[in-house]
Amino acid sequence: MANQYKNKAVAQRKYAPSLEENGIPDELVMALNKAKSLSSRNGVAWLLFEDNQRVASYCGLAGDPMFTSLKYPPPSNRQRRLYLSTPPHRYSFLSDELIDIAEKWSLNTICYPTLSDDMSNALAVEILNTDNLCTQGLTLHTPNIGESNESLFFGPATLKKHQRPWTICFISMNSQGQAVTYDHFFSGFGAESTFHHSLTKHTIVAVEKGLSQSDPQLMAIKEKCCAIEIENAEALAQLQAKLAQGGQNTLVTLCGNGFFYELANANKVDECRTYVALTDLPHFKPLSASNNQKTQAVPNLFGWKVTSTHSFESGVLIQIRRENQTFDHEI
């Protein structure tokens, strides 16, 4: 089965003209950025152009219907080009659906990215058979975006390959590992928007039980999105299994650093965004010997890497994720 999808990925590349091999069309870059603006792990988008004018667009999450929001445009002699942030697969659109769209929208060009063999296998990417449409003047472009840009597909690939959502932890603490409320995190310019961008109305949020009682910001968050309290890694695994059954491919978890350690050691989390507060801190009592004893257990982060850091007025946001995300082997 893996070879079947690998052969499909190779077959897709033959449609890409030589002019596209060394670069990506600006319109496709716009579609990719539009998808990332909604979610960097499972956003999808498309742009429809007539000549050089954009006449329609869509942005949503992987798994949502992509083509139901636009009525079929009337026939036109103008060149119609459709740019999609994703190739056809189970969590975006099927190849037969795109062929139907191409006919009804009178498309002249379709362009979407070619993914690596590992990612194509993980998503079960479909080949688009344009034999009939090519005789009508349809051109298919599938430029390679490179593995470094494939993070946009981590959500659906994790769901397809590992039967659970891509899971991101948010934690906030001081340099000693003591919890700091999200209020302090929000004091830095841009920190609040960075945080809330990951908590869209489409996102399921798991909250460590008892955390919302000590952080008033979490009460407001629970009112804006679907928040579920969990007690331990086993409870999170059960939630992940239920979400996977419903097709949910991303999960945000708000917790303390100790809970993150538990999740990381249990292999239940893929990414962590840690805010380390360094200045303007409230007074903290020094850690006692007994507390030090409890905090000795640290996560096994071998195979993880730092993907970005952002400095704010009172600290730094550090983003890390598992490095071996080829989706060719189990996470």
Short mmCIF file of N, CA, C and O in Angstrom, two decimals, residues 187-277:
data_model
loop_
_atom_site.label_atom_id
_atom_site.label_comp_id
_atom_site.label_asym_id
_atom_site.label_seq_id
_atom_site.Cartn_x
_atom_site.Cartn_y
_atom_site.Cartn_z
N SER A 187 0.87 39.91 29.64
CA SER A 187 1.35 41.27 29.84
C SER A 187 2.30 41.71 28.73
O SER A 187 2.47 42.90 28.50
N GLY A 188 2.94 40.77 28.03
CA GLY A 188 3.87 41.13 26.97
C GLY A 188 3.15 41.43 25.67
O GLY A 188 2.14 40.80 25.34
N PHE A 189 3.68 42.37 24.91
CA PHE A 189 3.06 42.75 23.64
C PHE A 189 3.05 41.54 22.69
O PHE A 189 4.07 40.91 22.45
N GLY A 190 1.90 41.22 22.16
CA GLY A 190 1.77 40.13 21.21
C GLY A 190 1.55 38.77 21.83
O GLY A 190 1.20 37.81 21.13
N ALA A 191 1.74 38.64 23.14
CA ALA A 191 1.63 37.33 23.79
C ALA A 191 0.18 36.84 23.79
O ALA A 191 -0.08 35.66 23.57
N GLU A 192 -0.75 37.74 24.07
CA GLU A 192 -2.15 37.33 24.15
C GLU A 192 -2.67 36.86 22.80
O GLU A 192 -3.35 35.84 22.70
N SER A 193 -2.33 37.59 21.73
CA SER A 193 -2.79 37.19 20.40
C SER A 193 -2.16 35.87 19.98
O SER A 193 -2.81 35.04 19.33
N THR A 194 -0.89 35.65 20.35
CA THR A 194 -0.23 34.38 20.05
C THR A 194 -0.94 33.23 20.72
O THR A 194 -1.14 32.16 20.13
N PHE A 195 -1.37 33.46 21.95
CA PHE A 195 -2.04 32.42 22.72
C PHE A 195 -3.44 32.13 22.16
O PHE A 195 -3.79 31.00 21.86
N HIS A 196 -4.23 33.18 21.99
CA HIS A 196 -5.62 32.99 21.57
C HIS A 196 -5.74 32.54 20.12
O HIS A 196 -6.77 31.98 19.74
N HIS A 197 -4.70 32.76 19.32
CA HIS A 197 -4.74 32.30 17.93
C HIS A 197 -4.87 30.78 17.86
O HIS A 197 -5.47 30.25 16.92
N SER A 198 -4.35 30.10 18.86
CA SER A 198 -4.43 28.64 18.89
C SER A 198 -5.73 28.14 19.49
O SER A 198 -5.98 26.94 19.50
N LEU A 199 -6.53 29.04 20.00
CA LEU A 199 -7.78 28.63 20.66
C LEU A 199 -8.98 29.13 19.86
O LEU A 199 -9.79 29.92 20.34
N THR A 200 -9.08 28.70 18.61
CA THR A 200 -10.20 29.13 17.80
C THR A 200 -11.46 28.41 18.25
O THR A 200 -11.43 27.47 19.03
N LYS A 201 -12.59 28.85 17.72
CA LYS A 201 -13.86 28.24 18.10
C LYS A 201 -13.96 26.80 17.61
O LYS A 201 -14.81 26.05 18.08
N HIS A 202 -13.07 26.42 16.68
CA HIS A 202 -13.10 25.05 16.17
C HIS A 202 -12.22 24.11 16.98
O HIS A 202 -12.19 22.92 16.73
N THR A 203 -11.48 24.65 17.94
CA THR A 203 -10.48 23.86 18.65
C THR A 203 -11.03 23.29 19.96
O THR A 203 -11.67 23.99 20.73
N ILE A 204 -10.75 22.02 20.19
CA ILE A 204 -11.04 21.41 21.48
C ILE A 204 -9.86 21.71 22.41
O ILE A 204 -8.71 21.54 22.03
N VAL A 205 -10.15 22.16 23.62
CA VAL A 205 -9.10 22.51 24.57
C VAL A 205 -9.22 21.62 25.80
O VAL A 205 -10.28 21.58 26.45
N ALA A 206 -8.15 20.91 26.12
CA ALA A 206 -8.09 20.12 27.35
C ALA A 206 -7.40 20.95 28.42
O ALA A 206 -6.34 21.54 28.16
N VAL A 207 -7.99 21.03 29.60
CA VAL A 207 -7.44 21.84 30.70
C VAL A 207 -7.16 20.93 31.89
O VAL A 207 -8.01 20.13 32.28
N GLU A 208 -5.96 21.05 32.42
CA GLU A 208 -5.61 20.27 33.61
C GLU A 208 -6.59 20.58 34.74
O GLU A 208 -6.86 21.75 35.04
N LYS A 209 -7.14 19.56 35.34
CA LYS A 209 -8.14 19.75 36.38
C LYS A 209 -7.56 20.56 37.54
O LYS A 209 -6.48 20.28 38.03
N GLY A 210 -8.30 21.56 37.96
CA GLY A 210 -7.87 22.41 39.05
C GLY A 210 -7.11 23.64 38.60
O GLY A 210 -6.98 24.61 39.35
N LEU A 211 -6.61 23.64 37.36
CA LEU A 211 -5.83 24.78 36.89
C LEU A 211 -6.70 26.02 36.73
O LEU A 211 -6.28 27.13 37.04
N SER A 212 -7.94 25.82 36.25
CA SER A 212 -8.81 26.97 36.02
C SER A 212 -9.20 27.65 37.32
O SER A 212 -9.53 28.84 37.34
N GLN A 213 -9.17 26.92 38.43
CA GLN A 213 -9.52 27.50 39.72
C GLN A 213 -8.46 28.48 40.20
O GLN A 213 -8.77 29.40 40.97
N SER A 214 -7.22 28.30 39.74
CA SER A 214 -6.13 29.17 40.19
C SER A 214 -5.75 30.22 39.16
O SER A 214 -4.90 31.06 39.41
N ASP A 215 -6.38 30.17 37.98
CA ASP A 215 -6.05 31.13 36.93
C ASP A 215 -7.35 31.66 36.33
O ASP A 215 -8.02 30.97 35.57
N PRO A 216 -7.73 32.90 36.64
CA PRO A 216 -9.01 33.44 36.17
C PRO A 216 -9.10 33.54 34.65
O PRO A 216 -10.20 33.52 34.10
N GLN A 217 -7.96 33.65 33.95
CA GLN A 217 -8.02 33.73 32.50
C GLN A 217 -8.63 32.48 31.89
O GLN A 217 -9.29 32.53 30.86
N LEU A 218 -8.42 31.34 32.55
CA LEU A 218 -8.93 30.09 32.01
C LEU A 218 -10.44 30.01 32.08
O LEU A 218 -11.07 29.31 31.27
N MET A 219 -11.04 30.70 33.03
CA MET A 219 -12.49 30.72 33.08
C MET A 219 -13.06 31.38 31.84
O MET A 219 -14.05 30.92 31.26
N ALA A 220 -12.42 32.48 31.41
CA ALA A 220 -12.86 33.16 30.20
C ALA A 220 -12.64 32.30 28.96
O ALA A 220 -13.47 32.26 28.04
N ILE A 221 -11.54 31.57 28.95
CA ILE A 221 -11.24 30.69 27.82
C ILE A 221 -12.28 29.58 27.72
O ILE A 221 -12.74 29.23 26.62
N LYS A 222 -12.67 29.04 28.85
CA LYS A 222 -13.64 27.95 28.86
C LYS A 222 -14.99 28.40 28.33
O LYS A 222 -15.77 27.59 27.80
N GLU A 223 -15.29 29.70 28.42
CA GLU A 223 -16.56 30.21 27.92
C GLU A 223 -16.54 30.42 26.41
O GLU A 223 -17.58 30.47 25.77
N LYS A 224 -15.33 30.55 25.83
CA LYS A 224 -15.21 30.86 24.40
C LYS A 224 -15.01 29.64 23.53
O LYS A 224 -15.18 29.72 22.31
N CYS A 225 -14.61 28.53 24.10
CA CYS A 225 -14.34 27.35 23.29
C CYS A 225 -14.76 26.11 24.06
O CYS A 225 -15.17 26.20 25.22
N CYS A 226 -14.65 24.97 23.42
CA CYS A 226 -15.01 23.72 24.07
C CYS A 226 -13.85 23.24 24.92
O CYS A 226 -12.86 22.73 24.40
N ALA A 227 -13.95 23.45 26.24
CA ALA A 227 -12.89 23.08 27.16
C ALA A 227 -13.31 21.88 28.00
O ALA A 227 -14.42 21.84 28.53
N ILE A 228 -12.41 20.90 28.11
CA ILE A 228 -12.68 19.67 28.85
C ILE A 228 -11.59 19.48 29.89
O ILE A 228 -10.39 19.51 29.55
N GLU A 229 -11.97 19.30 31.14
CA GLU A 229 -10.99 19.09 32.20
C GLU A 229 -10.52 17.63 32.20
O GLU A 229 -11.32 16.71 32.03
N ILE A 230 -9.22 17.46 32.39
CA ILE A 230 -8.63 16.12 32.46
C ILE A 230 -7.71 16.04 33.67
O ILE A 230 -7.17 17.05 34.12
N GLU A 231 -7.52 14.82 34.19
CA GLU A 231 -6.74 14.64 35.41
C GLU A 231 -5.35 14.10 35.17
O GLU A 231 -4.44 14.40 35.94
N ASN A 232 -5.15 13.29 34.13
CA ASN A 232 -3.86 12.65 33.95
C ASN A 232 -3.68 12.26 32.48
O ASN A 232 -4.57 12.49 31.65
N ALA A 233 -2.52 11.65 32.18
CA ALA A 233 -2.22 11.26 30.79
C ALA A 233 -3.18 10.22 30.27
O ALA A 233 -3.53 10.22 29.08
N GLU A 234 -3.64 9.33 31.13
CA GLU A 234 -4.59 8.31 30.70
C GLU A 234 -5.90 8.94 30.26
O GLU A 234 -6.50 8.54 29.25
N ALA A 235 -6.36 9.95 31.01
CA ALA A 235 -7.59 10.65 30.65
C ALA A 235 -7.43 11.39 29.33
O ALA A 235 -8.36 11.43 28.51
N LEU A 236 -6.24 11.96 29.11
CA LEU A 236 -6.00 12.64 27.84
C LEU A 236 -6.02 11.65 26.68
O LEU A 236 -6.57 11.95 25.61
N ALA A 237 -5.44 10.48 26.88
CA ALA A 237 -5.44 9.46 25.83
C ALA A 237 -6.86 9.05 25.47
O ALA A 237 -7.17 8.83 24.29
N GLN A 238 -7.73 8.93 26.46
CA GLN A 238 -9.12 8.59 26.20
C GLN A 238 -9.81 9.70 25.41
O GLN A 238 -10.60 9.43 24.49
N LEU A 239 -9.51 10.95 25.77
CA LEU A 239 -10.07 12.08 25.03
C LEU A 239 -9.55 12.09 23.60
O LEU A 239 -10.33 12.32 22.66
N GLN A 240 -8.27 11.83 23.41
CA GLN A 240 -7.70 11.79 22.06
C GLN A 240 -8.39 10.74 21.20
O GLN A 240 -8.67 10.97 20.02
N ALA A 241 -8.67 9.57 21.79
CA ALA A 241 -9.32 8.50 21.04
C ALA A 241 -10.73 8.91 20.61
O ALA A 241 -11.15 8.65 19.47
N LYS A 242 -11.47 9.58 21.49
CA LYS A 242 -12.82 10.03 21.16
C LYS A 242 -12.79 11.10 20.07
O LYS A 242 -13.62 11.09 19.15
N LEU A 243 -11.83 12.02 20.17
CA LEU A 243 -11.74 13.07 19.16
C LEU A 243 -11.36 12.49 17.81
O LEU A 243 -11.85 12.95 16.77
N ALA A 244 -10.49 11.50 17.81
CA ALA A 244 -10.08 10.87 16.56
C ALA A 244 -11.27 10.22 15.87
O ALA A 244 -11.40 10.27 14.64
N GLN A 245 -12.15 9.61 16.64
CA GLN A 245 -13.34 8.99 16.07
C GLN A 245 -14.23 10.02 15.38
O GLN A 245 -14.90 9.72 14.40
N GLY A 246 -14.22 11.25 15.90
CA GLY A 246 -15.03 12.31 15.30
C GLY A 246 -14.30 13.11 14.24
O GLY A 246 -14.85 14.08 13.72
N GLY A 247 -13.05 12.73 13.92
CA GLY A 247 -12.30 13.42 12.87
C GLY A 247 -11.58 14.67 13.33
O GLY A 247 -11.04 15.40 12.49
N GLN A 248 -11.53 14.95 14.63
CA GLN A 248 -10.81 16.11 15.14
C GLN A 248 -9.32 15.82 15.09
O GLN A 248 -8.84 14.86 15.68
N ASN A 249 -8.55 16.67 14.37
CA ASN A 249 -7.14 16.35 14.17
C ASN A 249 -6.16 17.25 14.89
O ASN A 249 -4.95 17.10 14.71
N THR A 250 -6.63 18.18 15.73
CA THR A 250 -5.73 18.95 16.59
C THR A 250 -6.35 19.08 17.98
O THR A 250 -7.58 19.11 18.12
N LEU A 251 -5.49 19.17 18.97
CA LEU A 251 -5.94 19.31 20.36
C LEU A 251 -4.96 20.21 21.10
O LEU A 251 -3.74 20.02 21.01
N VAL A 252 -5.48 21.20 21.79
CA VAL A 252 -4.67 22.09 22.62
C VAL A 252 -4.86 21.72 24.08
O VAL A 252 -6.00 21.51 24.52
N THR A 253 -3.77 21.61 24.83
CA THR A 253 -3.83 21.27 26.24
C THR A 253 -3.18 22.37 27.06
O THR A 253 -2.04 22.77 26.80
N LEU A 254 -3.92 22.90 28.03
CA LEU A 254 -3.41 23.90 28.96
C LEU A 254 -3.11 23.21 30.28
O LEU A 254 -3.99 22.60 30.88
N CYS A 255 -1.86 23.31 30.72
CA CYS A 255 -1.47 22.56 31.91
C CYS A 255 -0.23 23.16 32.54
O CYS A 255 0.41 24.06 31.97
N GLY A 256 0.13 22.64 33.69
CA GLY A 256 1.37 23.00 34.34
C GLY A 256 2.53 22.17 33.79
O GLY A 256 2.33 21.19 33.07
N ASN A 257 3.76 22.57 34.17
CA ASN A 257 4.90 21.86 33.60
C ASN A 257 4.97 20.42 34.08
O ASN A 257 5.40 19.53 33.35
N GLY A 258 4.53 20.13 35.31
CA GLY A 258 4.54 18.76 35.80
C GLY A 258 3.62 17.87 34.98
O GLY A 258 3.96 16.71 34.69
N PHE A 259 2.47 18.40 34.60
CA PHE A 259 1.53 17.63 33.78
C PHE A 259 2.10 17.41 32.39
O PHE A 259 1.94 16.34 31.79
N PHE A 260 2.79 18.43 31.85
CA PHE A 260 3.43 18.27 30.55
C PHE A 260 4.49 17.16 30.61
O PHE A 260 4.61 16.36 29.67
N TYR A 261 5.26 17.11 31.71
CA TYR A 261 6.26 16.05 31.86
C TYR A 261 5.58 14.68 31.74
O TYR A 261 6.09 13.77 31.07
N GLU A 262 4.45 14.54 32.42
CA GLU A 262 3.72 13.27 32.39
C GLU A 262 3.28 12.92 30.97
O GLU A 262 3.42 11.77 30.52
N LEU A 263 2.75 13.92 30.26
CA LEU A 263 2.27 13.67 28.90
C LEU A 263 3.43 13.35 27.95
O LEU A 263 3.32 12.47 27.09
N ALA A 264 4.54 14.07 28.10
CA ALA A 264 5.69 13.83 27.23
C ALA A 264 6.27 12.44 27.46
O ALA A 264 6.60 11.73 26.51
N ASN A 265 6.39 12.05 28.71
CA ASN A 265 6.93 10.73 29.01
C ASN A 265 5.98 9.61 28.57
O ASN A 265 6.42 8.50 28.27
N ALA A 266 4.68 9.92 28.52
CA ALA A 266 3.70 8.93 28.06
C ALA A 266 3.50 8.97 26.55
O ALA A 266 2.68 8.24 26.01
N ASN A 267 4.25 9.85 25.87
CA ASN A 267 4.18 9.94 24.40
C ASN A 267 2.80 10.39 23.92
O ASN A 267 2.32 9.91 22.88
N LYS A 268 2.18 11.31 24.65
CA LYS A 268 0.82 11.76 24.32
C LYS A 268 0.78 13.19 23.81
O LYS A 268 -0.29 13.73 23.58
N VAL A 269 1.94 13.82 23.62
CA VAL A 269 1.97 15.21 23.18
C VAL A 269 3.05 15.34 22.11
O VAL A 269 4.07 14.67 22.14
N ASP A 270 2.79 16.21 21.12
CA ASP A 270 3.70 16.37 19.98
C ASP A 270 4.45 17.69 20.00
O ASP A 270 5.51 17.80 19.37
N GLU A 271 3.90 18.67 20.68
CA GLU A 271 4.46 20.01 20.61
C GLU A 271 4.19 20.73 21.93
O GLU A 271 3.19 20.46 22.59
N CYS A 272 5.10 21.63 22.32
CA CYS A 272 4.90 22.39 23.57
C CYS A 272 5.33 23.83 23.35
O CYS A 272 6.37 24.09 22.74
N ARG A 273 4.51 24.74 23.83
CA ARG A 273 4.82 26.17 23.79
C ARG A 273 4.91 26.65 25.23
O ARG A 273 3.90 26.76 25.92
N THR A 274 6.13 26.89 25.66
CA THR A 274 6.42 27.20 27.06
C THR A 274 6.76 28.67 27.21
O THR A 274 7.71 29.17 26.60
N TYR A 275 5.99 29.36 28.06
CA TYR A 275 6.31 30.75 28.39
C TYR A 275 7.06 30.75 29.70
O TYR A 275 6.57 30.29 30.73
N VAL A 276 8.28 31.24 29.66
CA VAL A 276 9.11 31.33 30.85
C VAL A 276 9.17 32.79 31.27
O VAL A 276 9.75 33.64 30.58
N ALA A 277 8.51 33.11 32.38
CA ALA A 277 8.48 34.48 32.89
C ALA A 277 9.79 34.78 33.61
O ALA A 277 10.24 34.00 34.47
#
